[in-house]
C-alpha cells in the first residue's frame, strides 16, 4: 500500500496508509491524514484514494461517485504516493489544502475556468461553458448538464430546479 507525504512537526515525513482514517491521532501538521470521506454508506476512505483508478471500496464507489465525474484533464503527483500522476478532482482546486506534491492544485491562475455572468467556476478543460449548469450565487460549484437531475443532489436546490424544469415544456437549454 501507499504512504501519504506530509510534514510532521515541521519535518518532511510519510504516514502509512494503515493508520489513515482510523481516528487514532493527527499525524500531519496540516491534517491531511484525517481528510477522509464517505464514498458510500459502506465505505469511509481517504480523499486521495478517490478517483485513482483503483477500486478501494468493495462497491467501487470510490471510483464512480459524483466527485469522480468532474476531473481536470491535467494531472499531478498526489501527496498520497501513487505509481503515476493522476487527474485532480475539481473540488480540490483552491480549497486551502495542497493535494499535489508541488502544490499546483492551489495555484489560482493555471486552471481553466468558465465565466457565467459575475460568477466563475473551475472546469476540467478549456471547452466552452455550454454544458455547465452553474449552482447558486456564492457557490463555487457547477454540474455538467448531462449529470443534472440524475437523482444525485450535487448543487444546492438542484432538486427544486429539476422539479420546476419538469413542469415546463422546455428542457434544459445550455447557457
Short mmCIF file of N, CA and C in Angstrom, two decimals:
data_model
loop_
_atom_site.label_atom_id
_atom_site.label_comp_id
_atom_site.label_asym_id
_atom_site.label_seq_id
_atom_site.Cartn_x
_atom_site.Cartn_y
_atom_site.Cartn_z
N UNK A 1 0.84 -1.19 0.00
CA UNK A 1 0.00 0.00 0.00
C UNK A 1 0.87 1.24 0.00
N UNK A 2 0.23 2.38 -0.19
CA UNK A 2 0.97 3.62 -0.30
C UNK A 2 1.20 4.33 1.01
N UNK A 3 1.84 5.45 0.89
CA UNK A 3 2.09 6.32 2.03
C UNK A 3 1.70 7.73 1.66
N UNK A 4 1.36 8.50 2.66
CA UNK A 4 0.99 9.90 2.48
C UNK A 4 2.18 10.76 2.87
N UNK A 5 2.56 11.68 1.98
CA UNK A 5 3.67 12.59 2.26
C UNK A 5 3.14 13.84 2.94
N UNK A 6 3.76 14.21 4.06
CA UNK A 6 3.35 15.42 4.76
C UNK A 6 4.45 15.82 5.74
N UNK A 7 4.31 16.99 6.33
CA UNK A 7 5.23 17.42 7.38
C UNK A 7 4.67 16.98 8.73
N UNK A 8 5.56 16.43 9.55
CA UNK A 8 5.20 16.06 10.91
C UNK A 8 6.17 16.81 11.83
N UNK A 9 5.62 17.68 12.64
CA UNK A 9 6.47 18.51 13.50
C UNK A 9 7.38 19.42 12.70
N UNK A 10 6.94 19.80 11.49
CA UNK A 10 7.71 20.69 10.64
C UNK A 10 8.73 20.00 9.75
N UNK A 11 8.84 18.68 9.84
CA UNK A 11 9.82 17.95 9.04
C UNK A 11 9.13 17.06 8.01
N UNK A 12 9.67 17.02 6.77
CA UNK A 12 9.09 16.13 5.75
C UNK A 12 9.11 14.68 6.23
N UNK A 13 7.96 14.02 6.06
CA UNK A 13 7.84 12.65 6.51
C UNK A 13 6.75 11.94 5.72
N UNK A 14 6.44 10.72 6.10
CA UNK A 14 5.37 9.96 5.47
C UNK A 14 4.52 9.30 6.55
N UNK A 15 3.25 9.03 6.20
CA UNK A 15 2.33 8.35 7.09
C UNK A 15 1.83 7.11 6.35
N UNK A 16 1.87 5.98 6.99
CA UNK A 16 1.42 4.72 6.39
C UNK A 16 -0.08 4.74 6.15
N UNK A 17 -0.50 4.12 5.05
CA UNK A 17 -1.93 4.02 4.76
C UNK A 17 -2.67 3.22 5.83
N UNK A 18 -1.95 2.41 6.59
CA UNK A 18 -2.58 1.58 7.62
C UNK A 18 -3.21 2.42 8.74
N UNK A 19 -2.77 3.65 8.92
CA UNK A 19 -3.32 4.48 10.00
C UNK A 19 -4.27 5.56 9.50
N UNK A 20 -4.41 5.70 8.19
CA UNK A 20 -5.30 6.72 7.66
C UNK A 20 -6.76 6.37 7.95
N UNK A 21 -7.53 7.37 8.30
CA UNK A 21 -8.98 7.26 8.53
C UNK A 21 -9.32 6.35 9.71
N UNK A 22 -8.41 6.18 10.63
CA UNK A 22 -8.65 5.32 11.80
C UNK A 22 -8.95 6.13 13.06
N UNK A 23 -8.92 7.46 12.96
CA UNK A 23 -9.16 8.34 14.10
C UNK A 23 -8.23 8.03 15.28
N UNK A 24 -7.00 7.65 14.98
CA UNK A 24 -6.03 7.36 16.03
C UNK A 24 -5.52 8.63 16.66
N UNK A 25 -4.94 9.46 15.84
CA UNK A 25 -4.49 10.79 16.24
C UNK A 25 -4.06 11.51 14.98
N UNK A 26 -3.90 12.81 15.10
CA UNK A 26 -3.46 13.60 13.95
C UNK A 26 -1.95 13.48 13.82
N UNK A 27 -1.49 13.07 12.63
CA UNK A 27 -0.06 12.95 12.39
C UNK A 27 0.47 14.15 11.61
N UNK A 28 -0.14 14.46 10.47
CA UNK A 28 0.34 15.53 9.59
C UNK A 28 0.04 16.90 10.18
N UNK A 29 0.99 17.82 10.03
CA UNK A 29 0.80 19.18 10.54
C UNK A 29 -0.44 19.84 9.96
N UNK A 30 -0.73 19.58 8.67
CA UNK A 30 -1.87 20.23 8.02
C UNK A 30 -3.16 19.40 8.12
N UNK A 31 -3.11 18.25 8.79
CA UNK A 31 -4.31 17.43 8.97
C UNK A 31 -4.71 16.61 7.77
N UNK A 32 -3.87 16.53 6.73
CA UNK A 32 -4.23 15.79 5.53
C UNK A 32 -4.50 14.32 5.83
N UNK A 33 -3.84 13.77 6.82
CA UNK A 33 -4.07 12.36 7.16
C UNK A 33 -5.48 12.10 7.69
N UNK A 34 -6.18 13.15 8.12
CA UNK A 34 -7.54 13.00 8.66
C UNK A 34 -8.61 13.34 7.64
N UNK A 35 -8.24 13.64 6.40
CA UNK A 35 -9.20 14.06 5.40
C UNK A 35 -9.78 12.85 4.69
N UNK A 36 -10.74 12.27 5.35
CA UNK A 36 -11.38 11.06 4.86
C UNK A 36 -12.83 11.39 4.50
N UNK A 37 -13.39 10.62 3.59
CA UNK A 37 -14.72 10.93 3.09
C UNK A 37 -15.56 9.67 3.00
N UNK A 38 -16.86 9.85 3.04
CA UNK A 38 -17.79 8.76 2.86
C UNK A 38 -18.02 8.61 1.36
N UNK A 39 -17.49 7.54 0.80
CA UNK A 39 -17.70 7.27 -0.63
C UNK A 39 -19.06 6.61 -0.85
N UNK A 40 -19.50 5.84 0.14
CA UNK A 40 -20.82 5.20 0.13
C UNK A 40 -21.12 4.83 1.58
N UNK A 41 -22.34 4.41 1.87
CA UNK A 41 -22.66 4.04 3.26
C UNK A 41 -21.74 2.95 3.83
N UNK A 42 -21.15 2.16 2.96
CA UNK A 42 -20.29 1.07 3.44
C UNK A 42 -18.80 1.36 3.27
N UNK A 43 -18.44 2.58 2.85
CA UNK A 43 -17.02 2.84 2.59
C UNK A 43 -16.60 4.25 3.03
N UNK A 44 -15.69 4.31 4.01
CA UNK A 44 -15.08 5.53 4.52
C UNK A 44 -13.62 5.45 4.10
N UNK A 45 -13.15 6.44 3.32
CA UNK A 45 -11.86 6.31 2.64
C UNK A 45 -11.12 7.64 2.61
N UNK A 46 -9.79 7.60 2.56
CA UNK A 46 -9.01 8.83 2.45
C UNK A 46 -9.28 9.48 1.10
N UNK A 47 -9.35 10.81 1.07
CA UNK A 47 -9.68 11.54 -0.15
C UNK A 47 -8.72 11.26 -1.30
N UNK A 48 -7.47 10.94 -1.03
CA UNK A 48 -6.51 10.67 -2.10
C UNK A 48 -6.66 9.29 -2.71
N UNK A 49 -7.51 8.46 -2.12
CA UNK A 49 -7.80 7.16 -2.72
C UNK A 49 -9.03 7.23 -3.62
N UNK A 50 -9.70 8.38 -3.61
CA UNK A 50 -10.83 8.59 -4.52
C UNK A 50 -10.29 8.87 -5.93
N UNK A 51 -10.96 8.37 -6.92
CA UNK A 51 -10.67 8.72 -8.32
C UNK A 51 -9.22 8.42 -8.71
N UNK A 52 -8.67 7.31 -8.22
CA UNK A 52 -7.28 6.99 -8.54
C UNK A 52 -7.15 5.80 -9.49
N UNK A 53 -8.29 5.31 -9.99
CA UNK A 53 -8.26 4.19 -10.93
C UNK A 53 -8.23 2.82 -10.29
N UNK A 54 -8.26 2.77 -8.96
CA UNK A 54 -8.25 1.51 -8.23
C UNK A 54 -9.47 1.48 -7.31
N UNK A 55 -10.27 0.43 -7.39
CA UNK A 55 -11.43 0.30 -6.51
C UNK A 55 -10.98 -0.13 -5.13
N UNK A 56 -10.96 0.82 -4.20
CA UNK A 56 -10.59 0.54 -2.82
C UNK A 56 -11.81 0.18 -1.97
N UNK A 57 -12.99 0.58 -2.42
CA UNK A 57 -14.24 0.23 -1.74
C UNK A 57 -14.79 -1.03 -2.41
N UNK A 58 -15.38 -1.91 -1.61
CA UNK A 58 -15.93 -3.15 -2.17
C UNK A 58 -16.97 -2.88 -3.25
N UNK A 59 -17.74 -1.80 -3.08
CA UNK A 59 -18.79 -1.49 -4.06
C UNK A 59 -18.29 -0.60 -5.20
N UNK A 60 -17.01 -0.25 -5.21
CA UNK A 60 -16.44 0.57 -6.28
C UNK A 60 -16.83 2.03 -6.22
N UNK A 61 -17.49 2.46 -5.15
CA UNK A 61 -18.00 3.84 -5.06
C UNK A 61 -16.90 4.89 -5.04
N UNK A 62 -15.68 4.51 -4.70
CA UNK A 62 -14.58 5.48 -4.69
C UNK A 62 -14.14 5.86 -6.10
N UNK A 63 -14.59 5.11 -7.10
CA UNK A 63 -14.21 5.41 -8.49
C UNK A 63 -15.38 5.89 -9.33
N UNK A 64 -16.60 5.67 -8.90
CA UNK A 64 -17.76 6.04 -9.72
C UNK A 64 -18.62 7.13 -9.09
N UNK A 65 -18.25 7.59 -7.91
CA UNK A 65 -19.04 8.60 -7.22
C UNK A 65 -19.03 9.94 -7.94
N UNK A 66 -19.90 10.84 -7.50
CA UNK A 66 -20.05 12.15 -8.12
C UNK A 66 -18.78 12.96 -8.18
N UNK A 67 -17.90 12.82 -7.19
CA UNK A 67 -16.67 13.59 -7.17
C UNK A 67 -15.71 13.14 -8.27
N UNK A 68 -15.87 11.94 -8.75
CA UNK A 68 -15.00 11.44 -9.83
C UNK A 68 -15.56 11.79 -11.20
N UNK A 69 -16.73 12.40 -11.24
CA UNK A 69 -17.33 12.78 -12.52
C UNK A 69 -16.69 14.05 -13.09
N UNK A 70 -16.12 14.87 -12.23
CA UNK A 70 -15.52 16.14 -12.67
C UNK A 70 -14.04 16.15 -12.31
N UNK A 71 -13.23 15.65 -13.23
CA UNK A 71 -11.78 15.62 -13.05
C UNK A 71 -11.12 16.55 -14.04
N UNK A 72 -10.05 17.19 -13.62
CA UNK A 72 -9.27 18.02 -14.54
C UNK A 72 -8.59 17.13 -15.57
N UNK A 73 -8.35 17.68 -16.73
CA UNK A 73 -7.58 16.95 -17.74
C UNK A 73 -6.12 16.86 -17.32
N UNK A 74 -5.63 17.90 -16.61
CA UNK A 74 -4.25 17.92 -16.13
C UNK A 74 -4.05 16.94 -14.99
N UNK A 75 -2.83 16.51 -14.78
CA UNK A 75 -2.51 15.53 -13.74
C UNK A 75 -1.41 16.08 -12.83
N UNK A 76 -1.29 15.47 -11.65
CA UNK A 76 -0.22 15.84 -10.73
C UNK A 76 0.19 14.61 -9.91
N UNK A 77 1.32 14.74 -9.25
CA UNK A 77 1.74 13.74 -8.27
C UNK A 77 1.01 14.07 -6.99
N UNK A 78 0.11 13.21 -6.57
CA UNK A 78 -0.62 13.43 -5.34
C UNK A 78 0.29 13.18 -4.14
N UNK A 79 -0.02 13.81 -3.04
CA UNK A 79 0.78 13.62 -1.83
C UNK A 79 0.65 12.21 -1.28
N UNK A 80 -0.45 11.54 -1.59
CA UNK A 80 -0.53 10.11 -1.29
C UNK A 80 0.16 9.42 -2.45
N UNK A 81 1.22 8.70 -2.18
CA UNK A 81 2.09 8.17 -3.23
C UNK A 81 1.37 7.13 -4.09
N UNK A 82 1.33 7.43 -5.38
CA UNK A 82 0.80 6.51 -6.39
C UNK A 82 1.91 6.27 -7.40
N UNK A 83 1.75 5.27 -8.23
CA UNK A 83 2.80 4.92 -9.20
C UNK A 83 2.92 5.94 -10.32
N UNK A 84 1.89 6.74 -10.53
CA UNK A 84 1.90 7.69 -11.65
C UNK A 84 1.13 8.95 -11.28
N UNK A 85 1.26 9.96 -12.12
CA UNK A 85 0.48 11.18 -11.93
C UNK A 85 -0.99 10.85 -12.20
N UNK A 86 -1.87 11.48 -11.43
CA UNK A 86 -3.30 11.24 -11.55
C UNK A 86 -4.05 12.54 -11.79
N UNK A 87 -5.23 12.41 -12.38
CA UNK A 87 -6.09 13.58 -12.58
C UNK A 87 -6.52 14.12 -11.22
N UNK A 88 -6.86 15.38 -11.20
CA UNK A 88 -7.23 16.07 -9.97
C UNK A 88 -8.73 16.32 -9.96
N UNK A 89 -9.44 15.89 -8.92
CA UNK A 89 -10.86 16.23 -8.82
C UNK A 89 -11.02 17.75 -8.71
N UNK A 90 -11.99 18.31 -9.40
CA UNK A 90 -12.17 19.76 -9.41
C UNK A 90 -12.36 20.33 -8.01
N UNK A 91 -13.00 19.59 -7.12
CA UNK A 91 -13.28 20.16 -5.81
C UNK A 91 -12.03 20.33 -4.96
N UNK A 92 -10.88 19.81 -5.40
CA UNK A 92 -9.63 20.02 -4.68
C UNK A 92 -9.00 21.37 -5.00
N UNK A 93 -9.39 22.00 -6.10
CA UNK A 93 -8.75 23.25 -6.51
C UNK A 93 -9.03 24.37 -5.52
N UNK A 94 -7.97 25.04 -5.11
CA UNK A 94 -8.07 26.22 -4.26
C UNK A 94 -8.91 25.99 -3.00
N UNK A 95 -8.78 24.81 -2.40
CA UNK A 95 -9.53 24.51 -1.18
C UNK A 95 -8.70 24.74 0.08
N UNK A 96 -7.46 25.25 -0.08
CA UNK A 96 -6.62 25.55 1.07
C UNK A 96 -5.72 24.39 1.49
N UNK A 97 -5.84 23.24 0.84
CA UNK A 97 -5.00 22.08 1.15
C UNK A 97 -4.23 21.70 -0.10
N UNK A 98 -2.92 21.64 -0.02
CA UNK A 98 -2.12 21.21 -1.17
C UNK A 98 -2.20 19.71 -1.30
N UNK A 99 -2.96 19.24 -2.27
CA UNK A 99 -3.11 17.80 -2.51
C UNK A 99 -2.04 17.28 -3.45
N UNK A 100 -1.47 18.15 -4.25
CA UNK A 100 -0.39 17.78 -5.17
C UNK A 100 0.95 18.07 -4.50
N UNK A 101 1.95 17.25 -4.77
CA UNK A 101 3.27 17.42 -4.15
C UNK A 101 3.81 18.82 -4.39
N UNK A 102 3.67 19.33 -5.61
CA UNK A 102 4.19 20.66 -5.94
C UNK A 102 3.19 21.77 -5.62
N UNK A 103 2.01 21.44 -5.10
CA UNK A 103 1.02 22.45 -4.71
C UNK A 103 0.28 23.10 -5.86
N UNK A 104 0.36 22.52 -7.06
CA UNK A 104 -0.27 23.16 -8.21
C UNK A 104 -1.80 23.23 -8.11
N UNK A 105 -2.42 22.41 -7.28
CA UNK A 105 -3.87 22.48 -7.12
C UNK A 105 -4.31 23.73 -6.36
N UNK A 106 -3.37 24.43 -5.76
CA UNK A 106 -3.68 25.66 -5.03
C UNK A 106 -3.29 26.93 -5.79
N UNK A 107 -2.69 26.79 -6.96
CA UNK A 107 -2.34 27.96 -7.78
C UNK A 107 -3.59 28.47 -8.47
N UNK A 108 -3.81 29.76 -8.40
CA UNK A 108 -5.06 30.34 -8.89
C UNK A 108 -5.19 30.42 -10.40
N UNK A 109 -4.13 30.74 -11.09
CA UNK A 109 -4.27 31.13 -12.49
C UNK A 109 -3.92 30.06 -13.51
N UNK A 110 -3.65 28.85 -13.12
CA UNK A 110 -3.24 27.87 -14.12
C UNK A 110 -4.35 26.92 -14.53
N UNK A 111 -5.49 26.92 -13.83
CA UNK A 111 -6.58 26.00 -14.14
C UNK A 111 -7.68 26.70 -14.92
N UNK A 112 -8.29 26.00 -15.87
CA UNK A 112 -9.34 26.62 -16.69
C UNK A 112 -10.58 26.98 -15.87
N UNK A 113 -11.24 28.06 -16.29
CA UNK A 113 -12.47 28.50 -15.63
C UNK A 113 -13.54 28.73 -16.67
N UNK A 114 -14.75 28.82 -16.19
CA UNK A 114 -15.92 29.08 -17.02
C UNK A 114 -16.61 30.30 -16.41
N UNK A 115 -16.79 31.35 -17.17
CA UNK A 115 -17.41 32.57 -16.66
C UNK A 115 -18.88 32.59 -17.04
N UNK A 116 -19.76 32.70 -16.05
CA UNK A 116 -21.19 32.83 -16.28
C UNK A 116 -21.65 34.02 -15.46
N UNK A 117 -22.05 35.09 -16.15
CA UNK A 117 -22.42 36.35 -15.52
C UNK A 117 -21.26 36.82 -14.63
N UNK A 118 -21.52 37.08 -13.34
CA UNK A 118 -20.45 37.57 -12.47
C UNK A 118 -19.78 36.44 -11.68
N UNK A 119 -20.07 35.21 -12.03
CA UNK A 119 -19.51 34.07 -11.32
C UNK A 119 -18.56 33.30 -12.22
N UNK A 120 -17.60 32.62 -11.61
CA UNK A 120 -16.75 31.75 -12.40
C UNK A 120 -16.71 30.39 -11.72
N UNK A 121 -16.44 29.38 -12.50
CA UNK A 121 -16.34 28.02 -12.00
C UNK A 121 -15.10 27.38 -12.59
N UNK A 122 -14.47 26.53 -11.82
CA UNK A 122 -13.36 25.74 -12.34
C UNK A 122 -13.97 24.66 -13.23
N UNK A 123 -13.34 24.38 -14.34
CA UNK A 123 -13.82 23.35 -15.26
C UNK A 123 -12.68 22.42 -15.62
N UNK A 124 -13.01 21.26 -16.17
CA UNK A 124 -12.00 20.24 -16.42
C UNK A 124 -11.07 20.57 -17.58
N UNK A 125 -11.53 21.37 -18.53
CA UNK A 125 -10.67 21.76 -19.64
C UNK A 125 -11.14 23.10 -20.19
N UNK A 126 -10.53 23.55 -21.25
CA UNK A 126 -10.82 24.88 -21.78
C UNK A 126 -11.97 24.93 -22.77
N UNK A 127 -12.86 23.95 -22.74
CA UNK A 127 -14.01 24.00 -23.62
C UNK A 127 -14.99 25.04 -23.12
N UNK A 128 -16.02 25.30 -23.87
CA UNK A 128 -16.97 26.36 -23.51
C UNK A 128 -17.82 25.96 -22.32
N UNK A 129 -18.60 26.89 -21.84
CA UNK A 129 -19.48 26.67 -20.69
C UNK A 129 -20.83 26.08 -21.10
N UNK A 130 -21.00 25.71 -22.33
CA UNK A 130 -22.32 25.32 -22.82
C UNK A 130 -22.90 24.09 -22.15
N UNK A 131 -22.10 23.25 -21.58
CA UNK A 131 -22.62 22.04 -20.95
C UNK A 131 -22.62 22.11 -19.44
N UNK A 132 -22.61 23.35 -18.90
CA UNK A 132 -22.50 23.54 -17.45
C UNK A 132 -23.72 24.23 -16.89
N UNK A 133 -24.29 23.67 -15.82
CA UNK A 133 -25.33 24.33 -15.04
C UNK A 133 -24.64 24.89 -13.81
N UNK A 134 -24.64 26.20 -13.65
CA UNK A 134 -23.95 26.86 -12.54
C UNK A 134 -24.84 26.85 -11.31
N UNK A 135 -24.29 26.43 -10.20
CA UNK A 135 -25.04 26.41 -8.94
C UNK A 135 -25.30 27.83 -8.47
N UNK A 136 -26.00 27.99 -7.36
CA UNK A 136 -26.44 29.31 -6.92
C UNK A 136 -25.29 30.24 -6.58
N UNK A 137 -25.61 31.51 -6.52
CA UNK A 137 -24.64 32.56 -6.22
C UNK A 137 -23.90 32.25 -4.92
N UNK A 138 -22.61 32.49 -4.93
CA UNK A 138 -21.80 32.25 -3.75
C UNK A 138 -21.19 30.86 -3.71
N UNK A 139 -21.69 29.97 -4.53
CA UNK A 139 -21.15 28.62 -4.58
C UNK A 139 -20.08 28.56 -5.66
N UNK A 140 -19.07 27.73 -5.50
CA UNK A 140 -18.01 27.58 -6.50
C UNK A 140 -18.26 26.35 -7.36
N UNK A 141 -19.47 25.79 -7.30
CA UNK A 141 -19.74 24.53 -7.97
C UNK A 141 -20.57 24.69 -9.23
N UNK A 142 -20.56 23.63 -10.02
CA UNK A 142 -21.39 23.52 -11.20
C UNK A 142 -21.66 22.04 -11.44
N UNK A 143 -22.63 21.77 -12.30
CA UNK A 143 -22.95 20.40 -12.67
C UNK A 143 -23.01 20.35 -14.18
N UNK A 144 -22.39 19.34 -14.76
CA UNK A 144 -22.50 19.13 -16.20
C UNK A 144 -23.97 18.86 -16.50
N UNK A 145 -24.51 19.40 -17.60
CA UNK A 145 -25.94 19.24 -17.90
C UNK A 145 -26.35 17.78 -17.99
N UNK A 146 -25.49 16.92 -18.51
CA UNK A 146 -25.87 15.51 -18.60
C UNK A 146 -25.90 14.82 -17.24
N UNK A 147 -25.38 15.49 -16.18
CA UNK A 147 -25.44 14.94 -14.83
C UNK A 147 -26.56 15.58 -14.00
N UNK A 148 -27.20 16.62 -14.55
CA UNK A 148 -28.25 17.33 -13.83
C UNK A 148 -29.52 16.49 -13.78
N UNK A 149 -30.20 16.51 -12.66
CA UNK A 149 -31.46 15.79 -12.46
C UNK A 149 -31.30 14.28 -12.57
N UNK A 150 -30.16 13.79 -12.13
CA UNK A 150 -29.90 12.35 -12.17
C UNK A 150 -30.17 11.68 -10.83
N UNK A 151 -30.79 12.42 -9.90
CA UNK A 151 -31.09 11.87 -8.59
C UNK A 151 -30.00 12.12 -7.56
N UNK A 152 -28.88 12.68 -7.98
CA UNK A 152 -27.79 12.99 -7.05
C UNK A 152 -27.75 14.50 -6.87
N UNK A 153 -27.97 14.96 -5.65
CA UNK A 153 -28.01 16.39 -5.35
C UNK A 153 -26.58 16.92 -5.26
N UNK A 154 -26.07 17.47 -6.35
CA UNK A 154 -24.71 17.98 -6.36
C UNK A 154 -24.66 19.50 -6.25
N UNK A 155 -25.77 20.14 -6.52
CA UNK A 155 -25.90 21.59 -6.42
C UNK A 155 -26.98 21.87 -5.38
N UNK A 156 -26.79 22.95 -4.62
CA UNK A 156 -27.87 23.30 -3.72
C UNK A 156 -29.11 23.65 -4.55
N UNK A 157 -30.24 23.24 -4.09
CA UNK A 157 -31.53 23.48 -4.75
C UNK A 157 -31.66 22.79 -6.10
N UNK A 158 -30.80 21.82 -6.39
CA UNK A 158 -30.90 21.12 -7.68
C UNK A 158 -32.24 20.42 -7.82
N UNK A 159 -32.73 19.82 -6.75
CA UNK A 159 -34.00 19.10 -6.80
C UNK A 159 -35.14 20.02 -7.18
N UNK A 160 -35.18 21.23 -6.59
CA UNK A 160 -36.26 22.16 -6.92
C UNK A 160 -36.14 22.68 -8.35
N UNK A 161 -34.91 22.88 -8.82
CA UNK A 161 -34.70 23.31 -10.20
C UNK A 161 -35.18 22.22 -11.16
N UNK A 162 -34.85 20.98 -10.86
CA UNK A 162 -35.26 19.86 -11.72
C UNK A 162 -36.77 19.70 -11.72
N UNK A 163 -37.38 19.86 -10.54
CA UNK A 163 -38.83 19.77 -10.44
C UNK A 163 -39.49 20.86 -11.29
N UNK A 164 -38.99 22.08 -11.20
CA UNK A 164 -39.55 23.18 -11.99
C UNK A 164 -39.37 22.92 -13.48
N UNK A 165 -38.24 22.36 -13.87
CA UNK A 165 -37.98 22.08 -15.29
C UNK A 165 -38.95 21.02 -15.82
N UNK A 166 -39.29 20.06 -14.97
CA UNK A 166 -40.22 19.00 -15.41
C UNK A 166 -41.63 19.55 -15.61
N UNK A 167 -41.96 20.65 -14.92
CA UNK A 167 -43.29 21.25 -15.04
C UNK A 167 -43.43 22.09 -16.29
N UNK A 168 -42.32 22.45 -16.92
CA UNK A 168 -42.38 23.25 -18.13
C UNK A 168 -42.22 22.35 -19.35
N UNK A 169 -42.60 22.85 -20.46
CA UNK A 169 -42.47 22.07 -21.70
C UNK A 169 -41.07 22.14 -22.27
N UNK A 170 -40.23 23.06 -21.75
CA UNK A 170 -38.90 23.25 -22.30
C UNK A 170 -37.85 22.48 -21.51
N UNK A 171 -37.04 21.71 -22.16
CA UNK A 171 -35.97 21.02 -21.45
C UNK A 171 -34.86 22.03 -21.11
N UNK A 172 -33.86 21.59 -20.35
CA UNK A 172 -32.75 22.47 -20.06
C UNK A 172 -32.05 22.90 -21.34
N UNK A 173 -31.76 24.16 -21.41
CA UNK A 173 -31.01 24.69 -22.55
C UNK A 173 -29.66 25.13 -22.04
N UNK A 174 -28.65 25.00 -22.85
CA UNK A 174 -27.34 25.47 -22.46
C UNK A 174 -27.35 26.97 -22.33
N UNK A 175 -26.51 27.53 -21.41
CA UNK A 175 -26.47 28.98 -21.24
C UNK A 175 -26.03 29.69 -22.51
#
